[in-house]
């Protein structure tokens, strides 16, 4: 996957694209795979890097949603559990089963959660990740050595999924490109193209239950205007249908099409803290079923650290770099301290991060707390034919993509072609053979032997980028050559997860990473200084 090659593909396209997708997060990338694998000529553009926003800031879970089951959203849970199983089958190098323990401090709660989680197992069916069971107090402590034991009556064990969100996003982009899609990061959509004012179109189409009316006063969307943020070069791309998959920014894109469009997104922020592994040794994660604000809280072992999250607060602003507020972080520390023998303190936090959820507002939830708004997804088609997909979560990205491409094919009057992604392996997910000794290389799946070979090709490529991080110089080079990494942040935040594992260590690694990248990209020392400064400014937001 090479950006120069993708640019040539964009420049050389004389005919309209079948499908143009705006937004390079989980949903947009999933839609690109779906459309391209059906044989549609597909273009995806992202104004920053792939998964720069919400899609790299999740709780790292692939799950059906235990909380949604308690709320009676059985359909949502059932769909998510099925998709969870497909994710593990199609991306086995990044998605794995994770045991969770619900610590119970009353006999009633242990019975209650046993029944609930048995129902969770039944809904998962053949795609389940493991059976739940009751645990004695002794067995609970064996699995969670650092859990608070005062009053502990036992626990309930169940299984859900864990993954690396940003790495999966990169693999989705590679998968889409492998099926012929043109995928471009740092390509900003600056405007929508419409039919000329004098076009007279009166047409009614019905496809898959969709009704679209275009009249002589509604000019159909016919493409996008683009700006390459690296070079300033401007492009136009004509398309038979445009999909808006921009998450929390979906309403801004909708207003480019219709200045009077009413908001359908209510953004919510979720914060996380990252702790040293000593706070939760062993393989099991902790699930706290109810916090003071009614949410579920997780403490999860992940890539050598412990991720604790998440919060849920309504926000008005949607910055590209959201920052947790003090109250959120104190909330997480306090609740972690209630359940762990060693209560974490502020100085124990290795990194903090926050993501913005693009929750879809409906009439019944508009005035409620964001924790009560459905996490299901919604489709919207404007009178001019702009197709917007909003809501949902990582676990259901494939189903969201299938639904939006089905709708887009109808709106764009494309030949009807079946979705093939249910059994489509994601890049890196083919039979990988021997597992590398280096866990950081295992994330590459079937690419791991090639990455390992690159790391061994020169002595300097085998060096760690920082003594406190598990990544080697060769991985930086690989990210530039094969994964369209363009900035130091791309490498340290998403191609590797250095920023999440330790914000301070990643800042110290910045200059070395900049030098490696400059050699690959042909950049000078001024570029290196700019990159280091820009990365430090971002990474400081992850230090608490």
Coordinates of C-alpha atoms in Angstrom, one line a residue:
X1 CA 0.0 0.0 0.0
X2 CA 1.8 3.1 -1.3
X3 CA 0.5 6.6 -1.3
X4 CA 2.3 7.7 -4.5
X5 CA 0.6 4.8 -6.3
X6 CA -2.8 5.7 -4.9
X7 CA -2.3 9.3 -6.1
X8 CA -1.5 8.2 -9.6
X9 CA -4.7 6.1 -9.5
X10 CA -6.7 9.2 -8.5
X11 CA -5.1 11.4 -11.1
X12 CA -5.5 8.8 -13.8
X13 CA -9.2 8.1 -13.3
X14 CA -11.1 9.5 -16.3
X15 CA -14.5 7.9 -15.5
X16 CA -16.6 8.5 -12.5
X17 CA -16.0 6.3 -9.5
X18 CA -18.9 4.0 -8.6
X19 CA -18.5 4.7 -4.9
X20 CA -16.7 7.6 -3.1
X21 CA -16.3 7.3 0.6
X22 CA -15.4 10.2 2.9
X23 CA -13.9 9.1 6.2
X24 CA -11.1 6.7 7.0
X25 CA -12.2 5.2 10.3
X26 CA -13.6 1.8 10.9
X27 CA -16.9 2.4 9.1
X28 CA -15.4 4.1 6.0
X29 CA -12.7 1.5 5.7
X30 CA -15.2 -1.3 6.1
X31 CA -17.3 0.2 3.4
X32 CA -14.3 0.5 1.1
X33 CA -13.6 -3.2 1.5
X34 CA -17.3 -4.1 0.9
X35 CA -17.7 -1.9 -2.2
X36 CA -14.3 -2.9 -3.7
X37 CA -14.8 -6.6 -3.1
X38 CA -18.2 -6.4 -4.9
X39 CA -16.3 -5.0 -7.9
X40 CA -17.3 -1.4 -7.6
X41 CA -14.7 1.2 -8.5
X42 CA -14.0 2.7 -5.1
X43 CA -12.3 5.8 -3.7
X44 CA -11.8 6.5 0.0
X45 CA -10.4 9.8 1.3
X46 CA -9.4 10.7 4.8
X47 CA -8.4 14.2 5.9
X48 CA -5.9 12.9 8.5
X49 CA -4.6 9.4 9.0
X50 CA -6.6 6.2 8.9
X51 CA -8.3 5.8 12.3
X52 CA -6.9 9.1 13.5
X53 CA -10.1 9.8 15.5
X54 CA -12.5 7.6 17.3
X55 CA -11.4 4.4 15.7
X56 CA -8.0 4.3 17.4
X57 CA -9.3 5.4 20.8
X58 CA -11.6 2.5 21.8
X59 CA -11.5 0.3 24.9
X60 CA -9.9 -2.3 22.6
X61 CA -12.9 -4.6 23.0
X62 CA -14.7 -6.7 20.4
X63 CA -17.9 -7.4 22.2
X64 CA -21.6 -7.9 22.1
X65 CA -22.3 -5.5 24.9
X66 CA -23.2 -6.9 28.3
X67 CA -24.7 -3.6 29.3
X68 CA -27.0 -3.5 26.3
X69 CA -28.3 -7.0 27.2
X70 CA -29.3 -5.6 30.7
X71 CA -31.0 -2.7 28.9
X72 CA -33.1 -5.2 26.9
X73 CA -31.4 -4.4 23.5
X74 CA -31.3 -8.1 22.6
X75 CA -31.3 -7.4 18.8
X76 CA -28.3 -5.2 19.1
X77 CA -26.4 -7.7 21.3
X78 CA -27.3 -10.6 19.0
X79 CA -26.0 -8.8 15.9
X80 CA -22.8 -7.7 17.7
X81 CA -22.1 -11.2 19.0
X82 CA -22.3 -12.6 15.5
X83 CA -20.1 -9.9 14.1
X84 CA -17.6 -10.5 17.0
X85 CA -17.3 -14.1 15.9
X86 CA -16.7 -13.0 12.3
X87 CA -14.1 -10.5 13.3
X88 CA -12.1 -13.2 15.0
X89 CA -12.5 -15.6 12.1
X90 CA -11.4 -13.0 9.5
X91 CA -8.7 -11.2 11.5
X92 CA -7.3 -13.9 13.9
X93 CA -3.9 -12.1 14.2
X94 CA -5.5 -9.1 15.9
X95 CA -8.8 -10.4 17.5
X96 CA -8.6 -12.9 20.3
X97 CA -10.7 -14.3 23.2
X98 CA -10.3 -12.4 26.4
X99 CA -11.4 -13.9 29.8
X100 CA -13.3 -11.4 32.0
X101 CA -14.2 -11.8 35.6
X102 CA -17.1 -10.0 37.3
X103 CA -16.2 -9.8 41.0
X104 CA -19.3 -10.2 43.2
X105 CA -19.7 -9.0 46.7
X106 CA -23.1 -10.5 47.4
X107 CA -24.6 -13.9 46.6
X108 CA -27.5 -12.3 44.8
X109 CA -25.2 -10.5 42.4
X110 CA -23.3 -13.7 41.6
X111 CA -26.6 -15.4 40.7
X112 CA -27.8 -12.4 38.8
X113 CA -24.7 -12.2 36.6
X114 CA -24.4 -15.9 36.1
X115 CA -27.9 -16.0 34.6
X116 CA -27.2 -12.9 32.5
X117 CA -23.9 -14.1 31.1
X118 CA -25.4 -17.6 30.3
X119 CA -27.9 -15.8 28.2
X120 CA -25.0 -13.9 26.6
X121 CA -23.4 -17.3 25.7
X122 CA -26.7 -18.6 24.2
X123 CA -27.0 -15.6 22.0
X124 CA -23.5 -16.0 20.7
X125 CA -24.2 -19.6 19.6
X126 CA -21.5 -21.3 17.5
X127 CA -19.6 -18.1 17.3
X128 CA -19.1 -17.9 21.0
X129 CA -15.6 -17.2 22.5
X130 CA -16.0 -19.5 25.6
X131 CA -18.5 -20.6 28.2
X132 CA -19.3 -18.5 31.3
X133 CA -19.3 -20.1 34.7
X134 CA -19.6 -19.2 38.4
X135 CA -16.4 -18.8 40.4
X136 CA -15.8 -19.3 44.1
X137 CA -14.1 -16.5 46.1
X138 CA -10.9 -18.5 46.0
X139 CA -11.1 -19.1 42.2
X140 CA -11.8 -15.4 41.7
X141 CA -8.7 -14.4 43.6
X142 CA -6.7 -17.0 41.7
X143 CA -7.7 -15.3 38.4
X144 CA -7.5 -11.7 39.8
X145 CA -4.7 -11.7 42.4
X146 CA -5.0 -8.0 43.0
X147 CA -8.8 -7.8 43.5
X148 CA -10.2 -6.4 46.7
X149 CA -11.0 -9.5 48.9
X150 CA -13.0 -7.9 51.7
X151 CA -16.6 -9.1 51.4
X152 CA -15.8 -11.0 48.1
X153 CA -18.4 -13.7 47.6
X154 CA -17.1 -15.0 44.3
X155 CA -17.3 -14.0 40.7
X156 CA -18.5 -14.9 37.3
X157 CA -16.2 -15.8 34.4
X158 CA -17.2 -15.0 30.8
X159 CA -15.4 -14.4 27.5
X160 CA -15.4 -11.5 25.1
X161 CA -13.0 -10.3 22.4
X162 CA -9.9 -8.0 22.5
X163 CA -8.1 -6.4 19.6
X164 CA -5.8 -3.6 18.4
X165 CA -8.1 -1.1 16.9
X166 CA -5.6 1.1 15.0
X167 CA -3.7 -1.9 13.7
X168 CA -6.9 -3.4 12.4
X169 CA -7.7 -0.1 10.7
X170 CA -4.4 -0.2 8.8
X171 CA -5.1 -3.8 7.8
X172 CA -8.6 -2.8 6.6
X173 CA -7.0 -0.1 4.4
X174 CA -4.6 -2.7 3.0
X175 CA -7.5 -5.1 2.4
X176 CA -9.5 -2.5 0.5
X177 CA -6.4 -1.6 -1.6
X178 CA -5.8 -5.2 -2.3
X179 CA -9.3 -5.4 -3.9
X180 CA -8.6 -2.4 -6.1
X181 CA -9.8 0.5 -4.0
X182 CA -7.9 3.8 -4.0
X183 CA -7.4 4.8 -0.4
X184 CA -5.8 8.1 0.5
X185 CA -4.9 9.6 3.9
X186 CA -4.2 13.3 4.2
X187 CA -6.7 14.0 1.4
X188 CA -9.3 16.4 2.6
X189 CA -12.7 16.6 1.1
X190 CA -13.3 20.4 0.8
X191 CA -16.6 20.4 -1.0
X192 CA -19.3 18.3 -2.6
X193 CA -20.0 18.6 -6.3
X194 CA -23.6 18.9 -7.5
X195 CA -25.3 18.8 -10.9
X196 CA -25.4 22.2 -12.7
X197 CA -28.2 24.5 -11.7
X198 CA -30.0 24.1 -15.0
X199 CA -30.2 20.3 -14.8
X200 CA -33.8 19.1 -14.9
X201 CA -34.2 15.8 -13.2
X202 CA -37.5 14.3 -12.0
X203 CA -36.8 10.8 -11.0
X204 CA -38.1 8.3 -8.5
X205 CA -36.1 5.2 -7.6
X206 CA -36.9 2.4 -5.3
X207 CA -34.2 -0.1 -4.3
X208 CA -34.1 -2.2 -1.2
X209 CA -36.9 -0.1 0.4
X210 CA -35.1 3.2 -0.4
X211 CA -37.1 6.0 -1.9
X212 CA -35.2 8.9 -3.4
X213 CA -36.9 11.9 -4.9
X214 CA -34.9 14.3 -7.1
X215 CA -36.7 17.3 -8.6
X216 CA -35.6 20.3 -10.6
X217 CA -34.8 22.2 -7.4
X218 CA -32.6 19.5 -5.9
X219 CA -29.2 19.1 -7.5
X220 CA -27.8 15.6 -7.1
X221 CA -24.4 15.0 -5.5
X222 CA -22.0 14.0 -8.3
X223 CA -18.6 13.9 -6.6
X224 CA -16.2 15.6 -4.3
X225 CA -13.6 18.3 -4.3
X226 CA -10.3 17.4 -2.7
X227 CA -7.1 18.9 -1.3
X228 CA -3.9 17.0 -0.8
X229 CA -2.8 18.3 2.6
X230 CA 0.8 17.2 2.0
X231 CA 1.3 19.1 -1.3
X232 CA -1.7 21.5 -1.5
X233 CA -2.6 19.9 -4.9
X234 CA -6.3 20.1 -5.6
X235 CA -8.4 17.4 -7.2
X236 CA -11.9 16.7 -8.2
X237 CA -13.4 13.2 -8.3
X238 CA -16.7 12.4 -9.9
X239 CA -18.8 9.6 -8.4
X240 CA -22.1 7.9 -8.9
X241 CA -22.7 7.9 -5.2
X242 CA -21.0 9.5 -2.2
X243 CA -20.9 8.0 1.3
X244 CA -20.4 10.1 4.3
X245 CA -18.7 8.0 7.0
X246 CA -17.1 10.7 9.0
X247 CA -18.3 9.8 12.5
X248 CA -18.7 12.8 14.8
X249 CA -18.2 15.1 11.8
X250 CA -21.1 13.6 9.8
X251 CA -23.4 16.6 10.4
X252 CA -20.8 19.0 9.1
X253 CA -20.5 17.0 5.8
X254 CA -24.3 16.8 5.6
X255 CA -24.5 20.6 5.8
X256 CA -22.1 20.9 2.9
X257 CA -25.0 19.2 0.9
X258 CA -27.9 20.9 2.7
X259 CA -27.2 24.0 4.8
X260 CA -30.5 23.4 6.6
X261 CA -29.9 19.8 7.6
X262 CA -30.7 19.0 11.2
X263 CA -28.1 17.4 13.4
X264 CA -28.4 13.6 13.8
X265 CA -25.2 13.2 15.9
X266 CA -24.9 13.7 19.6
X267 CA -21.2 13.3 20.4
X268 CA -20.1 11.6 23.6
X269 CA -16.6 11.3 25.1
X270 CA -15.1 8.3 26.7
X271 CA -11.8 8.5 28.6
X272 CA -9.2 5.9 29.5
X273 CA -6.2 5.6 31.7
X274 CA -3.3 3.2 31.2
X275 CA -1.5 1.6 34.1
X276 CA 1.5 -0.7 34.6
X277 CA 0.8 -4.4 34.3
X278 CA 1.5 -4.9 38.0
X279 CA -1.9 -3.5 38.8
X280 CA -3.6 -6.5 37.2
X281 CA -1.2 -9.4 36.7
X282 CA -2.5 -12.6 35.1
X283 CA -4.6 -13.1 31.9
X284 CA -8.1 -12.1 33.1
X285 CA -9.7 -8.7 32.8
X286 CA -12.1 -7.1 35.4
X287 CA -15.6 -6.1 34.5
X288 CA -17.3 -3.8 37.0
X289 CA -21.0 -4.1 36.0
X290 CA -22.2 -0.8 37.5
X291 CA -20.4 2.4 38.3
X292 CA -21.7 5.5 40.0
X293 CA -23.0 6.8 36.6
X294 CA -24.5 3.5 35.6
X295 CA -21.9 2.5 33.1
X296 CA -19.8 -0.7 32.9
X297 CA -16.1 -0.3 33.7
X298 CA -13.3 -2.4 32.5
X299 CA -9.7 -3.0 33.6
X300 CA -8.1 -5.0 30.8
X301 CA -4.6 -6.4 30.3
X302 CA -3.5 -5.3 26.8
X303 CA 0.0 -5.4 25.2
X304 CA 1.8 -5.4 28.5
X305 CA -0.2 -2.6 30.2
X306 CA -3.6 -2.3 31.8
X307 CA -6.3 -0.2 30.1
X308 CA -9.0 1.2 32.4
X309 CA -12.2 2.7 31.0
X310 CA -14.4 4.2 30.1
X311 CA -16.5 7.3 30.9
X312 CA -19.5 8.6 29.0
X313 CA -20.1 12.4 29.0
X314 CA -21.9 14.5 26.4
X315 CA -19.7 17.1 24.7
X316 CA -20.3 20.0 22.3
X317 CA -16.9 20.4 20.8
X318 CA -15.4 17.7 18.5
X319 CA -11.7 18.4 18.3
X320 CA -9.5 16.1 16.3
X321 CA -7.5 15.6 19.5
X322 CA -10.0 15.2 22.3
X323 CA -8.6 15.4 25.8
X324 CA -10.0 13.8 28.9
X325 CA -11.2 16.2 31.5
X326 CA -9.9 16.0 35.1
X327 CA -13.2 14.7 36.5
X328 CA -13.2 11.8 34.1
X329 CA -9.7 10.7 35.0
X330 CA -10.4 11.1 38.7
X331 CA -13.5 9.0 38.2
X332 CA -11.5 6.2 36.6
X333 CA -8.8 6.3 39.3
X334 CA -11.4 6.2 42.1
X335 CA -13.3 3.3 40.7
X336 CA -10.2 1.3 39.9
X337 CA -9.1 1.9 43.5
X338 CA -12.4 0.4 44.8
X339 CA -11.7 -3.0 43.2
X340 CA -7.9 -3.2 43.2
X341 CA -5.8 -4.0 46.4
X342 CA -3.3 -1.4 45.2
X343 CA -5.2 1.8 44.4
X344 CA -3.6 3.6 41.5
X345 CA -2.5 7.1 41.9
X346 CA -2.0 9.9 39.4
X347 CA 1.7 9.3 39.2
X348 CA 1.1 5.7 38.2
X349 CA -0.7 6.6 35.0
X350 CA 1.4 5.9 31.9
X351 CA -0.9 7.5 29.4
X352 CA -4.5 8.9 29.1
X353 CA -6.6 9.1 26.0
X354 CA -10.2 9.9 25.0
X355 CA -12.4 9.1 22.0
X356 CA -15.6 10.7 20.7
X357 CA -18.6 8.4 20.1
X358 CA -20.9 9.5 17.2
X359 CA -24.1 8.6 18.9
X360 CA -27.3 8.9 16.8
X361 CA -30.1 10.9 18.3
X362 CA -33.7 9.7 18.1
X363 CA -36.8 11.2 19.4
X364 CA -37.0 9.0 22.5
X365 CA -33.3 9.6 23.5
X366 CA -32.7 13.2 22.5
X367 CA -33.1 14.5 26.1
X368 CA -31.5 11.5 27.9
X369 CA -28.0 10.9 29.0
X370 CA -25.6 9.7 26.4
X371 CA -25.1 6.4 28.2
X372 CA -28.7 5.6 27.4
X373 CA -28.6 6.4 23.7
X374 CA -28.6 3.3 21.5
X375 CA -25.2 2.3 20.0
X376 CA -26.9 0.9 16.9
X377 CA -26.2 2.5 13.6
X378 CA -28.4 4.6 11.3
X379 CA -28.5 5.4 7.6
X380 CA -29.7 8.7 6.1
X381 CA -30.1 9.6 2.4
X382 CA -30.4 13.3 1.6
X383 CA -32.7 14.5 -1.2
X384 CA -29.5 15.1 -3.3
X385 CA -28.4 11.5 -2.8
X386 CA -25.7 11.9 -0.1
X387 CA -25.6 8.7 1.9
X388 CA -24.7 9.1 5.6
X389 CA -23.8 6.2 7.9
X390 CA -23.6 7.1 11.6
X391 CA -23.5 5.5 15.0
X392 CA -22.6 1.9 15.7
X393 CA -19.3 0.6 17.1
X394 CA -16.1 -1.2 16.1
X395 CA -17.6 -4.7 16.6
X396 CA -20.3 -4.1 14.0
X397 CA -18.2 -2.3 11.4
X398 CA -18.6 -5.1 8.8
X399 CA -22.4 -5.1 9.1
X400 CA -22.5 -1.3 9.0
X401 CA -20.4 -1.4 5.8
X402 CA -22.7 -4.0 4.2
X403 CA -25.8 -1.9 5.0
X404 CA -24.4 1.3 3.7
X405 CA -23.1 -0.2 0.5
X406 CA -26.4 -1.9 -0.2
X407 CA -28.1 1.5 0.2
X408 CA -25.5 3.4 -1.8
X409 CA -25.8 0.9 -4.7
X410 CA -29.5 1.6 -4.8
X411 CA -29.0 5.4 -4.6
X412 CA -26.3 5.3 -7.3
X413 CA -28.2 2.9 -9.5
X414 CA -25.2 0.5 -9.5
X415 CA -25.6 -3.1 -10.6
X416 CA -26.8 -5.1 -7.7
X417 CA -24.0 -7.3 -6.4
X418 CA -24.0 -9.4 -3.3
X419 CA -21.9 -8.7 -0.2
X420 CA -18.9 -11.1 0.2
X421 CA -17.3 -9.8 3.4
X422 CA -18.8 -12.3 5.8
X423 CA -16.0 -14.7 5.1
X424 CA -13.4 -12.4 3.7
X425 CA -10.1 -12.6 5.4
X426 CA -8.5 -9.2 6.4
X427 CA -4.9 -8.4 5.3
X428 CA -2.6 -10.3 7.7
X429 CA -5.2 -12.8 8.7
X430 CA -4.3 -15.7 6.5
X431 CA -2.5 -18.7 7.9
X432 CA 0.5 -17.2 9.6
X433 CA 2.6 -20.3 10.3
X434 CA 5.0 -20.0 13.2
X435 CA 4.2 -17.3 15.7
X436 CA 7.1 -14.8 16.1
X437 CA 8.9 -14.8 19.4
X438 CA 8.5 -11.0 19.4
X439 CA 5.0 -10.2 20.5
X440 CA 5.1 -6.8 18.8
X441 CA 5.7 -8.7 15.4
X442 CA 2.8 -11.0 16.0
X443 CA 0.4 -8.1 15.4
X444 CA 1.4 -8.3 11.7
X445 CA 0.0 -11.7 11.2
X446 CA 1.0 -13.1 7.8
X447 CA 3.2 -10.0 7.2
X448 CA 5.3 -10.9 10.4
X449 CA 8.0 -12.9 8.6
X450 CA 8.6 -10.0 6.1
X451 CA 8.7 -7.5 9.0
X452 CA 11.1 -9.7 10.9
X453 CA 13.3 -10.1 7.8
X454 CA 13.4 -6.3 7.4
X455 CA 14.4 -5.9 11.1
X456 CA 17.2 -8.3 10.6
X457 CA 18.4 -6.9 7.3
X458 CA 20.5 -4.1 8.9
X459 CA 21.8 -4.0 12.5
X460 CA 20.2 -0.6 13.1
X461 CA 16.8 -1.9 12.0
X462 CA 16.9 -4.4 14.9
X463 CA 17.3 -1.8 17.5
X464 CA 14.5 -0.8 19.8
X465 CA 13.2 2.8 19.3
X466 CA 13.2 3.2 23.1
X467 CA 14.2 1.0 26.0
X468 CA 10.7 1.2 27.5
X469 CA 8.9 0.3 24.2
X470 CA 8.7 -3.1 22.4
X471 CA 9.1 -1.7 18.9
X472 CA 12.1 -1.8 16.6
X473 CA 13.5 0.6 14.0
X474 CA 12.6 -1.8 11.2
X475 CA 8.9 -1.5 12.1
X476 CA 9.1 2.2 11.5
X477 CA 10.6 1.6 8.1
X478 CA 7.9 -1.0 7.3
X479 CA 5.2 1.5 8.3
X480 CA 6.5 4.0 5.8
X481 CA 7.1 1.6 3.0
X482 CA 4.0 -0.5 3.3
X483 CA 1.4 1.1 5.5
X484 CA 1.3 4.7 4.3
X485 CA 2.7 6.2 7.5
X486 CA 3.5 9.9 6.7
X487 CA 4.2 11.5 10.1
X488 CA 5.9 10.6 13.4
X489 CA 2.4 10.6 14.9
X490 CA 1.2 8.0 12.4
X491 CA 4.0 5.7 13.5
X492 CA 4.0 6.2 17.3
X493 CA 0.2 6.5 17.7
X494 CA -1.2 4.0 15.2
X495 CA 1.3 1.9 13.3
X496 CA 2.8 1.1 16.7
X497 CA 0.9 1.8 19.9
X498 CA 3.8 3.6 21.6
X499 CA 1.7 6.6 22.5
X500 CA -0.9 4.5 24.4
X501 CA 1.7 2.3 26.1
X502 CA 3.7 5.2 27.5
X503 CA 3.2 8.8 26.3
X504 CA 6.5 10.0 27.9
X505 CA 8.6 7.2 26.3
X506 CA 7.0 7.9 22.9
X507 CA 8.0 11.5 23.2
X508 CA 11.6 10.5 23.9
X509 CA 11.5 8.2 20.9
X510 CA 10.2 10.9 18.5
X511 CA 13.5 12.3 17.3
X512 CA 14.9 8.8 16.4
X513 CA 11.6 7.9 14.6
X514 CA 11.8 11.2 12.7
X515 CA 15.3 10.5 11.5
X516 CA 14.3 7.0 10.3
X517 CA 11.2 8.4 8.5
X518 CA 13.2 11.2 6.9
X519 CA 15.5 8.7 5.3
X520 CA 12.6 6.8 3.8
X521 CA 10.6 9.9 2.7
X522 CA 13.5 12.0 1.5
X523 CA 12.8 14.7 4.1
X524 CA 15.4 17.2 5.5
X525 CA 16.3 18.2 9.0
X526 CA 13.8 21.0 9.1
X527 CA 11.0 18.5 8.4
X528 CA 12.4 16.3 11.3
X529 CA 12.3 19.3 13.7
X530 CA 8.8 20.2 12.7
X531 CA 7.6 16.6 13.1
X532 CA 9.2 16.2 16.5
X533 CA 7.7 19.4 17.7
X534 CA 4.2 18.6 16.3
X535 CA 4.3 15.1 17.8
X536 CA 5.4 16.3 21.3
X537 CA 2.5 18.9 21.3
X538 CA 0.0 16.0 20.6
X539 CA 1.7 13.5 23.0
X540 CA 1.7 15.9 25.9
X541 CA -2.1 15.7 25.8
X542 CA -1.7 12.0 26.8
X543 CA 0.4 12.8 29.8
X544 CA -1.5 13.4 33.1

